[in-house]
Coordinates of C-alpha atoms (C1' of nucleotides) in Angstrom, one line a residue:
Chain A
M1 CA -112.8 -102.8 67.9
D2 CA -112.8 -104.8 64.9
A3 CA -115.5 -107.4 65.9
D4 CA -117.9 -104.8 67.2
K5 CA -117.8 -103.0 63.8
Q6 CA -118.3 -106.2 62.1
L7 CA -121.5 -106.8 64.2
Q8 CA -122.7 -103.6 63.5
D9 CA -122.1 -104.1 60.0
F10 CA -124.0 -107.2 60.1
F11 CA -127.1 -105.7 61.9
L12 CA -127.1 -103.0 59.4
R13 CA -126.2 -104.6 56.1
G14 CA -126.8 -108.1 56.6
D15 CA -130.0 -108.1 54.6
Q16 CA -128.2 -107.2 51.7
I17 CA -126.6 -110.6 51.9
Y18 CA -129.0 -112.6 53.4
M19 CA -132.8 -113.1 52.6
P20 CA -135.1 -111.8 55.4
H21 CA -137.2 -113.6 57.7
L22 CA -135.5 -117.1 56.8
S23 CA -133.0 -118.6 59.1
V24 CA -131.4 -122.2 59.6
D25 CA -130.7 -123.9 62.8
C26 CA -128.4 -127.0 63.1
V27 CA -128.7 -129.6 65.8
I28 CA -125.1 -130.7 65.9
F29 CA -124.9 -134.3 67.6
G30 CA -121.5 -135.7 68.8
F31 CA -120.7 -138.7 70.7
H32 CA -118.0 -138.8 73.4
D33 CA -117.4 -140.5 76.7
N34 CA -120.5 -142.6 76.2
H35 CA -122.6 -139.7 76.0
L36 CA -124.6 -137.9 73.4
K37 CA -123.5 -134.4 72.9
V38 CA -124.9 -131.2 71.4
L39 CA -123.0 -128.3 70.1
L40 CA -124.2 -124.9 71.4
L41 CA -123.1 -121.3 71.6
K42 CA -123.3 -118.7 74.1
W43 CA -124.7 -115.3 73.1
K44 CA -122.4 -112.2 73.7
K45 CA -125.5 -110.3 74.7
G46 CA -127.4 -111.7 77.6
G47 CA -125.2 -114.7 78.0
Q48 CA -128.0 -117.2 76.8
W49 CA -127.2 -120.5 74.9
C50 CA -128.7 -121.4 71.6
L51 CA -128.1 -123.7 68.6
P52 CA -125.6 -122.8 65.9
G53 CA -127.7 -121.1 63.3
G54 CA -127.6 -118.8 60.4
F55 CA -128.9 -117.2 57.5
V56 CA -129.5 -118.0 53.8
K57 CA -127.6 -116.1 51.1
Y58 CA -129.6 -114.9 48.3
A59 CA -128.1 -117.2 45.7
E60 CA -127.5 -120.0 48.0
S61 CA -129.3 -123.2 48.7
V62 CA -131.0 -123.6 52.0
D63 CA -128.8 -126.9 52.2
D64 CA -125.8 -125.3 51.3
S65 CA -126.3 -122.5 53.9
A66 CA -126.5 -125.1 56.4
V67 CA -123.3 -126.8 55.4
R68 CA -121.7 -123.6 55.4
I69 CA -122.8 -122.8 58.9
L70 CA -121.6 -126.3 60.0
K71 CA -118.3 -125.9 58.5
E72 CA -117.8 -122.4 60.2
R73 CA -118.9 -123.9 63.7
T74 CA -116.8 -127.1 63.6
G75 CA -114.3 -126.7 60.9
I76 CA -115.8 -130.1 59.3
D77 CA -116.9 -130.7 55.7
N78 CA -118.6 -133.3 54.4
I79 CA -121.0 -134.3 57.0
F80 CA -124.3 -136.1 57.3
L81 CA -126.6 -133.4 57.3
Q82 CA -130.4 -133.8 57.3
Q83 CA -133.2 -131.3 57.1
F84 CA -135.8 -132.4 59.7
H85 CA -138.2 -129.6 60.3
T86 CA -139.1 -126.1 59.6
F87 CA -140.4 -124.0 62.4
G88 CA -143.0 -121.4 61.5
D89 CA -144.6 -120.1 64.5
P90 CA -144.7 -116.3 64.6
K91 CA -144.4 -116.7 68.3
R92 CA -141.3 -119.2 68.2
E93 CA -139.0 -116.6 69.1
K94 CA -140.1 -115.7 72.5
G95 CA -138.5 -112.8 74.1
K96 CA -137.4 -111.2 70.8
S97 CA -139.0 -108.0 70.1
L98 CA -141.2 -108.2 67.1
K99 CA -142.6 -104.7 66.7
V100 CA -142.9 -103.4 63.3
A101 CA -140.7 -100.6 64.2
E102 CA -139.0 -99.7 60.9
K103 CA -136.0 -98.7 62.9
K104 CA -135.2 -102.0 64.0
S105 CA -132.7 -104.0 62.1
W106 CA -133.6 -106.8 59.7
I107 CA -132.5 -109.3 62.3
H108 CA -135.1 -108.3 64.9
K109 CA -138.0 -109.2 62.6
R110 CA -139.7 -112.5 62.6
F111 CA -137.9 -115.6 61.2
V112 CA -139.0 -118.9 59.9
S113 CA -136.2 -121.5 60.7
V114 CA -135.3 -124.4 58.8
G115 CA -133.9 -127.1 61.2
Y116 CA -131.2 -129.5 60.3
Y117 CA -129.4 -132.3 62.5
A118 CA -125.9 -133.3 61.5
L119 CA -124.0 -136.4 63.2
V120 CA -120.3 -135.5 63.6
E121 CA -117.3 -137.1 65.1
Y122 CA -116.6 -135.3 68.5
S123 CA -113.1 -135.5 68.2
K124 CA -112.7 -133.8 64.6
V125 CA -114.6 -130.8 65.7
N126 CA -112.9 -127.5 66.6
P127 CA -115.9 -125.5 68.1
Q128 CA -115.8 -121.9 66.7
P129 CA -118.1 -119.0 68.0
D130 CA -119.8 -117.2 65.5
I131 CA -120.1 -113.1 65.3
M132 CA -122.9 -113.1 68.0
S133 CA -121.4 -115.2 70.5
I134 CA -118.6 -115.7 72.8
E135 CA -118.4 -119.3 73.3
C136 CA -119.0 -122.6 71.4
R137 CA -118.9 -126.0 73.3
W138 CA -120.3 -129.3 73.6
W139 CA -123.1 -130.1 75.8
D140 CA -124.4 -133.2 77.3
I141 CA -127.8 -133.9 75.9
N142 CA -129.2 -134.3 79.2
T143 CA -127.7 -131.3 80.7
V144 CA -128.6 -128.8 78.0
P145 CA -129.5 -125.7 79.8
T146 CA -132.8 -123.5 78.7
L147 CA -132.0 -122.1 75.2
I148 CA -133.4 -119.2 73.6
Y149 CA -136.5 -119.2 71.7
D150 CA -137.7 -122.6 70.7
H151 CA -134.2 -124.4 70.3
N152 CA -135.1 -126.8 73.4
K153 CA -138.0 -128.0 71.3
M154 CA -135.8 -128.2 68.2
I155 CA -133.3 -130.6 69.8
E156 CA -136.3 -132.7 71.3
K157 CA -137.7 -132.8 67.7
A158 CA -134.2 -133.6 66.2
L159 CA -133.7 -136.5 68.6
Q160 CA -137.1 -137.6 68.0
I161 CA -136.6 -137.9 64.2
L162 CA -133.1 -139.3 64.5
R163 CA -134.5 -142.1 66.7
L164 CA -137.0 -142.9 63.9
D165 CA -134.4 -142.9 61.3
L166 CA -132.5 -145.4 63.1
N167 CA -135.4 -147.8 62.2
D168 CA -134.2 -147.9 58.6
H169 CA -130.9 -146.3 58.2
P170 CA -127.5 -147.2 59.5
L171 CA -125.9 -145.0 61.8
G172 CA -122.5 -144.4 63.4
Y173 CA -120.3 -143.4 60.2
N174 CA -120.2 -139.9 61.0
L175 CA -120.1 -140.3 64.8
L176 CA -117.6 -142.8 65.5
P177 CA -113.9 -143.0 64.7
E178 CA -113.0 -144.9 61.7
K179 CA -112.2 -148.0 63.7
F180 CA -114.4 -148.9 66.5
T181 CA -115.5 -151.9 68.8
M182 CA -119.0 -153.6 68.9
P183 CA -119.5 -152.6 72.4
E184 CA -118.9 -148.7 71.5
L185 CA -121.2 -149.0 68.5
Q186 CA -123.8 -150.4 71.1
R187 CA -123.2 -147.6 73.5
L188 CA -123.8 -145.1 70.6
Y189 CA -127.3 -146.8 69.9
E190 CA -128.2 -147.2 73.6
T191 CA -127.3 -143.4 74.2
I192 CA -129.5 -142.3 71.4
L193 CA -132.3 -144.4 72.1
D194 CA -131.6 -143.9 75.6
E195 CA -132.3 -147.9 76.2
E196 CA -130.3 -150.9 77.0
L197 CA -129.8 -153.3 74.3
D198 CA -128.9 -157.1 74.6
R199 CA -125.3 -157.4 73.6
R200 CA -125.6 -160.6 71.5
N201 CA -128.7 -159.7 69.7
F202 CA -127.4 -156.4 68.8
Q203 CA -124.2 -157.8 67.4
K204 CA -126.3 -160.3 65.2
R205 CA -128.4 -157.5 63.9
M206 CA -125.7 -155.2 63.1
L207 CA -123.5 -157.8 61.4
G208 CA -126.8 -158.8 59.5
L209 CA -127.0 -155.4 58.2
G210 CA -123.7 -156.3 56.2
I211 CA -122.2 -153.0 56.2
L212 CA -119.5 -153.8 58.9
E213 CA -115.9 -155.1 58.4
R214 CA -114.2 -157.1 61.1
L215 CA -110.5 -156.1 61.5
K216 CA -108.0 -157.4 64.2
E217 CA -107.8 -157.3 68.2
R218 CA -107.0 -154.1 69.9
K219 CA -106.7 -152.1 73.0
T220 CA -104.2 -153.1 75.4
G221 CA -105.7 -150.2 77.5
G222 CA -108.7 -152.0 78.2
A223 CA -108.9 -153.8 81.6
H224 CA -110.5 -156.7 80.0
K225 CA -110.8 -159.0 77.1
A226 CA -109.8 -157.1 74.1
P227 CA -112.8 -156.6 71.6
Y228 CA -112.5 -156.8 67.9
L229 CA -112.2 -153.6 65.8
Y230 CA -114.8 -152.9 63.1
R231 CA -114.9 -150.5 60.2
F232 CA -117.7 -149.5 58.1
D233 CA -117.8 -150.7 54.5
K234 CA -118.6 -147.2 53.1
K235 CA -120.0 -148.5 49.9
K236 CA -122.5 -150.8 51.3
Y237 CA -123.1 -148.3 54.2
D238 CA -123.8 -145.4 51.6
K239 CA -126.2 -148.0 49.8
A240 CA -128.1 -148.9 53.0
M241 CA -128.3 -145.2 53.8
K242 CA -129.9 -144.5 50.2
Q243 CA -132.0 -147.3 50.2
G244 CA -133.3 -147.5 53.7
L245 CA -133.1 -150.9 55.7
S246 CA -136.3 -152.6 54.9
G247 CA -139.5 -151.1 56.1
G248 CA -142.9 -152.3 57.0
W249 CA -145.1 -152.9 53.9
Chain B
M22 CA -162.1 -106.2 35.3
D23 CA -162.5 -106.8 38.9
A24 CA -160.2 -110.0 38.7
D25 CA -157.5 -108.3 36.9
K26 CA -157.5 -105.4 39.1
Q27 CA -157.2 -107.7 42.2
L28 CA -154.2 -109.6 40.5
Q29 CA -152.5 -106.5 39.9
D30 CA -152.9 -105.4 43.5
F31 CA -151.5 -108.6 44.6
F32 CA -148.5 -108.2 42.3
L33 CA -148.0 -104.7 43.4
R34 CA -148.8 -104.9 47.1
G35 CA -148.9 -108.5 48.2
D36 CA -145.5 -107.9 50.0
Q37 CA -147.1 -105.8 52.5
I38 CA -149.1 -108.6 53.4
Y39 CA -147.0 -111.9 53.0
M40 CA -143.4 -112.4 53.8
P41 CA -140.9 -112.1 51.1
H42 CA -139.2 -115.1 49.5
L43 CA -141.4 -117.6 51.6
S44 CA -144.0 -119.8 50.1
V45 CA -146.1 -122.7 50.8
D46 CA -147.2 -125.6 48.5
C47 CA -149.6 -128.2 49.4
V48 CA -149.8 -131.9 47.8
I49 CA -153.6 -132.7 48.2
F50 CA -154.2 -136.3 48.0
G51 CA -157.8 -137.6 47.3
F52 CA -158.8 -141.1 46.7
H53 CA -161.7 -141.9 44.1
D54 CA -162.5 -144.8 41.8
N55 CA -159.8 -146.8 43.2
H56 CA -157.2 -144.1 42.1
L57 CA -154.9 -141.8 43.8
K58 CA -155.6 -138.3 42.8
V59 CA -154.0 -134.8 43.5
L60 CA -155.5 -131.5 43.1
L61 CA -153.8 -129.2 40.7
L62 CA -154.2 -125.8 39.5
K63 CA -154.1 -124.4 35.7
W64 CA -152.2 -121.0 35.7
K65 CA -154.2 -118.2 33.7
K66 CA -150.7 -117.3 32.3
G67 CA -149.2 -119.9 30.1
G68 CA -151.7 -122.5 30.9
Q69 CA -149.3 -124.6 32.9
W70 CA -150.3 -126.8 35.7
C71 CA -149.2 -126.5 39.3
L72 CA -149.7 -127.3 43.0
P73 CA -152.0 -125.4 45.3
G74 CA -149.8 -122.9 47.1
G75 CA -149.5 -119.4 48.7
F76 CA -147.6 -117.2 51.0
V77 CA -147.4 -116.5 54.6
K78 CA -148.8 -113.7 56.2
Y79 CA -146.6 -111.5 58.5
A80 CA -148.5 -112.7 61.7
E81 CA -149.5 -116.1 60.5
S82 CA -147.8 -119.3 61.5
V83 CA -146.5 -121.4 58.4
D84 CA -148.9 -124.1 59.2
D85 CA -151.8 -121.9 59.6
S86 CA -151.0 -120.6 55.9
A87 CA -151.2 -124.1 54.9
V88 CA -154.4 -124.7 56.5
R89 CA -155.8 -121.4 55.0
I90 CA -154.6 -122.5 51.6
L91 CA -156.3 -125.8 51.7
K92 CA -159.3 -124.4 52.8
E93 CA -159.4 -121.9 50.0
R94 CA -158.8 -124.4 47.5
T95 CA -161.1 -127.4 48.8
G96 CA -163.5 -125.5 51.0
I97 CA -162.5 -128.1 53.7
D98 CA -161.3 -127.5 57.4
N99 CA -159.9 -129.7 60.0
I100 CA -157.8 -131.7 57.7
F101 CA -154.8 -134.0 58.1
L102 CA -152.0 -131.8 57.0
Q103 CA -148.3 -132.6 57.4
Q104 CA -145.4 -130.7 56.8
F105 CA -142.9 -132.9 54.7
H106 CA -140.1 -131.0 53.4
T107 CA -138.8 -127.5 52.6
F108 CA -137.4 -126.9 49.2
G109 CA -134.8 -124.4 49.3
D110 CA -132.8 -124.7 46.0
P111 CA -132.2 -121.2 44.3
K112 CA -132.7 -122.9 41.0
R113 CA -136.0 -124.7 42.0
E114 CA -138.1 -122.2 40.1
K115 CA -136.6 -123.1 36.7
G116 CA -138.2 -120.9 34.0
K117 CA -138.8 -118.1 36.7
S118 CA -136.9 -114.9 35.8
L119 CA -134.8 -114.1 39.0
K120 CA -133.1 -111.1 37.8
V121 CA -132.3 -108.8 40.5
A122 CA -134.2 -106.0 38.6
E123 CA -135.7 -104.0 41.5
K124 CA -138.5 -103.2 38.8
K125 CA -139.9 -106.5 39.0
S126 CA -142.5 -107.6 41.6
W127 CA -141.9 -109.2 44.7
I128 CA -143.4 -112.5 43.4
H129 CA -140.9 -112.6 40.8
K130 CA -137.9 -113.1 43.2
R131 CA -136.5 -116.4 44.6
F132 CA -138.9 -118.5 47.0
V133 CA -138.1 -121.0 49.5
S134 CA -141.1 -123.2 49.7
V135 CA -142.5 -125.2 52.8
G136 CA -144.2 -128.4 51.4
Y137 CA -147.1 -129.9 53.0
Y138 CA -149.1 -133.1 52.1
A139 CA -152.8 -133.2 53.0
L140 CA -155.2 -136.4 52.8
V141 CA -158.8 -135.4 52.0
E142 CA -162.1 -136.9 51.1
Y143 CA -162.5 -136.8 47.6
S144 CA -166.1 -136.3 47.5
K145 CA -166.1 -133.4 50.0
V146 CA -163.8 -131.4 48.0
N147 CA -165.0 -128.3 46.1
P148 CA -162.1 -127.2 44.0
Q149 CA -161.7 -123.5 43.6
P150 CA -158.9 -121.9 41.5
D151 CA -156.9 -119.0 43.1
I152 CA -156.2 -115.6 41.9
M153 CA -153.5 -116.5 39.5
S154 CA -155.4 -119.7 37.9
I155 CA -158.3 -120.4 35.8
E156 CA -158.9 -124.0 36.8
C157 CA -158.7 -126.3 39.7
R158 CA -159.1 -130.1 39.3
W159 CA -158.3 -133.6 40.3
W160 CA -155.5 -135.4 38.3
D161 CA -154.8 -139.1 38.5
I162 CA -151.4 -139.5 40.3
N163 CA -150.2 -141.5 37.4
T164 CA -151.1 -139.0 34.6
V165 CA -149.8 -135.7 36.4
P166 CA -148.6 -133.5 33.6
T167 CA -145.3 -131.6 33.8
L168 CA -145.8 -129.2 36.4
I169 CA -144.1 -125.8 36.9
Y170 CA -140.7 -125.4 38.8
D171 CA -140.1 -128.3 40.8
H172 CA -143.6 -129.4 41.6
N173 CA -143.3 -132.7 39.9
K174 CA -140.6 -133.5 42.5
M175 CA -142.5 -132.2 45.5
I176 CA -145.3 -134.7 44.6
E177 CA -142.8 -137.5 44.1
K178 CA -141.5 -136.6 47.7
A179 CA -144.8 -136.1 49.4
L180 CA -145.7 -139.8 48.1
Q181 CA -142.3 -141.1 49.2
I182 CA -142.9 -139.7 52.7
L183 CA -146.6 -140.7 52.7
R184 CA -145.5 -144.3 52.0
L185 CA -143.1 -144.1 54.9
D186 CA -145.6 -142.9 57.2
L187 CA -147.9 -145.6 56.4
N188 CA -145.6 -148.0 58.3
D189 CA -146.5 -146.5 61.7
H190 CA -149.4 -144.4 61.3
P191 CA -153.1 -145.2 60.5
L192 CA -154.3 -144.0 57.3
G193 CA -157.7 -143.8 55.8
Y194 CA -159.6 -141.5 58.1
N195 CA -159.5 -138.5 55.7
L196 CA -159.6 -140.4 52.4
L197 CA -162.3 -142.5 52.8
P198 CA -166.3 -142.0 53.5
E199 CA -167.2 -142.4 56.9
K200 CA -168.4 -146.1 56.4
F201 CA -166.4 -148.1 54.1
T202 CA -165.7 -151.8 53.5
M203 CA -162.3 -153.9 54.1
P204 CA -161.7 -154.2 50.2
E205 CA -162.1 -150.3 49.7
L206 CA -159.6 -149.8 52.6
Q207 CA -157.3 -152.4 51.0
R208 CA -157.4 -150.7 47.5
L209 CA -156.4 -147.5 49.3
Y210 CA -153.5 -149.1 50.8
E211 CA -152.7 -150.8 47.5
T212 CA -153.0 -147.6 45.3
I213 CA -150.8 -145.8 47.7
L214 CA -148.4 -148.3 47.8
D215 CA -148.7 -149.3 44.2
E216 CA -148.4 -152.9 45.2
E217 CA -150.9 -155.7 45.7
L218 CA -151.6 -157.1 49.1
D219 CA -153.0 -160.3 50.2
R220 CA -156.6 -159.9 51.2
R221 CA -156.6 -161.9 54.4
N222 CA -153.3 -160.8 55.7
F223 CA -154.5 -157.2 55.1
Q224 CA -157.4 -157.7 57.1
K225 CA -155.9 -159.3 59.9
R226 CA -153.3 -156.5 60.3
M227 CA -155.9 -153.7 60.0
L228 CA -158.2 -155.5 62.5
G229 CA -155.1 -156.0 64.7
L230 CA -154.6 -152.4 64.9
G231 CA -157.8 -152.0 67.1
I232 CA -158.8 -148.8 65.5
L233 CA -161.9 -150.1 63.2
E234 CA -165.3 -151.0 64.4
R235 CA -167.5 -153.3 62.3
L236 CA -171.2 -152.5 61.4
K237 CA -173.8 -154.4 59.4
E238 CA -174.0 -155.6 55.7
R239 CA -174.2 -153.4 52.9
K240 CA -174.6 -152.4 49.1
T241 CA -177.3 -154.2 47.1
G242 CA -175.5 -152.6 44.4
G243 CA -172.3 -154.8 44.4
A244 CA -172.6 -157.7 42.0
H245 CA -171.2 -160.2 44.7
K246 CA -171.3 -161.3 48.2
A247 CA -172.0 -158.2 50.1
P248 CA -169.0 -157.0 52.4
Y249 CA -169.4 -155.7 55.8
L250 CA -169.0 -152.1 56.6
Y251 CA -166.4 -150.6 58.9
R252 CA -165.9 -147.2 60.6
F253 CA -162.8 -145.8 62.3
D254 CA -162.8 -145.7 66.0
K255 CA -161.7 -142.1 66.1
K256 CA -160.4 -142.1 69.8
K257 CA -158.4 -145.0 69.0
Y258 CA -157.3 -144.0 65.6
D259 CA -156.0 -140.5 66.8
K260 CA -154.3 -142.0 69.6
A261 CA -152.5 -144.4 67.2
M262 CA -151.9 -141.5 64.8
K263 CA -150.2 -139.8 67.8
Q264 CA -148.3 -142.3 69.4
G265 CA -147.3 -144.2 66.0
L266 CA -147.9 -147.8 65.6
S267 CA -145.0 -149.6 67.0
G268 CA -141.3 -149.3 65.5
G269 CA -138.1 -151.0 65.1
W270 CA -136.2 -150.7 68.2
Chain C
dT16 C1' -102.0 -167.7 90.2
dA17 C1' -106.5 -166.4 91.1
dT18 C1' -110.0 -162.9 90.2
dA19 C1' -113.4 -159.9 88.1
dA20 C1' -115.2 -157.8 84.2
dT21 C1' -115.9 -157.9 79.8
dT22 C1' -116.1 -160.1 75.2
dG23 C1' -117.0 -163.9 71.5
dT24 C1' -120.6 -167.2 70.3
dG25 C1' -124.4 -170.3 70.2
dT26 C1' -129.4 -172.3 71.0
dA27 C1' -134.3 -172.4 72.3
dT28 C1' -138.3 -169.8 72.3
dT29 C1' -141.6 -166.6 70.7
dG30 C1' -144.2 -163.4 67.9
dG31 C1' -145.6 -161.5 64.0
dT32 C1' -145.7 -161.9 58.9
dA33 C1' -146.5 -164.5 54.5
dA34 C1' -148.5 -168.0 52.0
dC35 C1' -152.0 -170.6 51.3
dA36 C1' -157.5 -173.4 51.1
dC37 C1' -162.2 -173.5 51.5
dA38 C1' -166.8 -172.4 52.6
dA39 C1' -170.7 -168.6 52.0
dT40 C1' -172.7 -165.1 49.5
dG41 C1' -175.7 -162.9 46.0
dA42 C1' -176.2 -160.8 41.5
dA43 C1' -176.2 -162.4 36.8
dA44 C1' -177.0 -165.9 33.3
dT45 C1' -179.3 -169.9 31.7
Chain D
dA27 C1' -185.8 -171.8 39.7
dT28 C1' -181.2 -173.2 39.1
dT29 C1' -176.8 -172.7 37.9
dT30 C1' -172.7 -170.0 37.4
dC31 C1' -169.1 -167.1 39.0
dA32 C1' -166.7 -163.4 41.1
dT33 C1' -166.1 -161.9 45.5
dT34 C1' -166.2 -162.0 50.5
dG35 C1' -165.2 -164.1 55.4
dT36 C1' -162.4 -167.1 57.9
dG37 C1' -158.6 -170.2 59.5
dT38 C1' -154.2 -172.9 59.4
dT39 C1' -149.4 -173.6 58.3
dA40 C1' -144.9 -172.4 57.2
dC41 C1' -141.3 -169.5 58.0
dC42 C1' -138.3 -165.5 59.5
dA43 C1' -136.8 -162.5 62.6
dA44 C1' -136.5 -160.7 67.1
dT45 C1' -136.1 -161.9 71.8
dA46 C1' -134.4 -164.3 75.9
dC47 C1' -131.0 -166.5 77.6
dA48 C1' -125.8 -169.5 78.9
dC49 C1' -121.2 -170.6 78.7
dA50 C1' -116.7 -170.5 77.3
dA51 C1' -112.6 -167.2 76.3
dT52 C1' -109.7 -163.2 77.4
dT53 C1' -107.1 -159.8 79.9
dA54 C1' -105.5 -156.5 83.3
dT55 C1' -105.3 -156.4 88.2
dA56 C1' -105.1 -158.0 92.8

DNA sequence: TATAATTGTGTATTGGTAACACAATGAAAT
DNA sequence: ATTTCATTGTGTTACCAATACACAATTATA
């Protein structure tokens, strides 16, 4: 079988392409149906779930490898991607055989993993399993199963840092469709923060950032008063992303 | 010569001890004479300056290797050490020969480096050069020379993140002597932030944190009114460090 | 046509930061 | 000894932003 042969080649000769002992894992967040989602892969061997990850080519930057991995799993380019932590505990890959046996493939050795989180638009994602997995799909953040290694902790840490980043960075451009309503934006924040926010104060704060542009009415579909549609002013959004939104001192 | 032999052995057989392609660099901050300092090393070969760094042993966590490096360069243990970024650009080591030549030592290959910053008490440090350097000393943050590779950028990034961390974490325990005055603490903040702060508001804010304990008068040495001495309440300090000090949402 | 849920907008209150002033101290100068 | 002067200790006011809260408008559905 072709896939099998490819996999075998990967085990045998992957170390000619990729740097040993170094991996990249991505926590890819999406937002759908008022729920925060993470993209996960199911391993062929064992059936356990894990984060989308990969390795760093010899002449490739770590950032670029994260971009590549993301592109391969989602089909999406040009995504907001943020390095958030590097995981370097030798015991992080629990369950993995770390014997010094030379016979073992490079891939069974210890890996230090650089963690990235990404914010993507749910509907634009076309989930693609990688060579080691048979399935790739979204999981609700609240029902994520027990993952391999320290991947649950990775998600936890990514979420924690995402929440901190909310304090001084705008959010939404990569998680929402181009046009969205204020309530939708609020749901996104509430979902990420796991906390209810006051509708009126939220709106004031958001508009106060000066990165939103109001459009016209919408949705005959909604069963109630039609909310306005908004769109991010990309220039101002990017500026705010770069500079930060204020900050303590 | 013994040192030469040791160095040669390090080049030839270091890869039996350390993982290839992975390094750790430390931005060690100290505070002295109202100035922020960084500890730097001078290379034997070429005489250029660089950050204290090292490599990760096969069975050692990346965090532990940072602790070890710190201990080796400063003699200090139990220090506040924070991973702040991983530098993974293949071109980051400008000037380094990255040819695929197999004859070259493992150390001439590409390295991805995990950056840590540390806050240490200046007076407690006993600077020790490592095997590749002939000198280890403090530099004023404002007069740091051009360093090797991307080390200047590393310092910049460390400082940037340190400033952000100031917003929601206490600071000073590892940078000041046990007993210190309010003006001294303020100088520390002003130095790091590179900005003047109002004396009275600063005091209110600091005392408001509830992590300081006031002692008795001090310093016949000062040419003016003797300021109070303070000490950190370590328990409350640690708690504040762990929980963070508040935060936007 | 009435209902119910939801959206759009405005106001009062509060809390914390920023701006600011004056009395007290203590070594150095006279 | 007395004066001087930089520095410290402390409090008050002003302002801005976040919070709490209320009412009118809209729209599909009953």
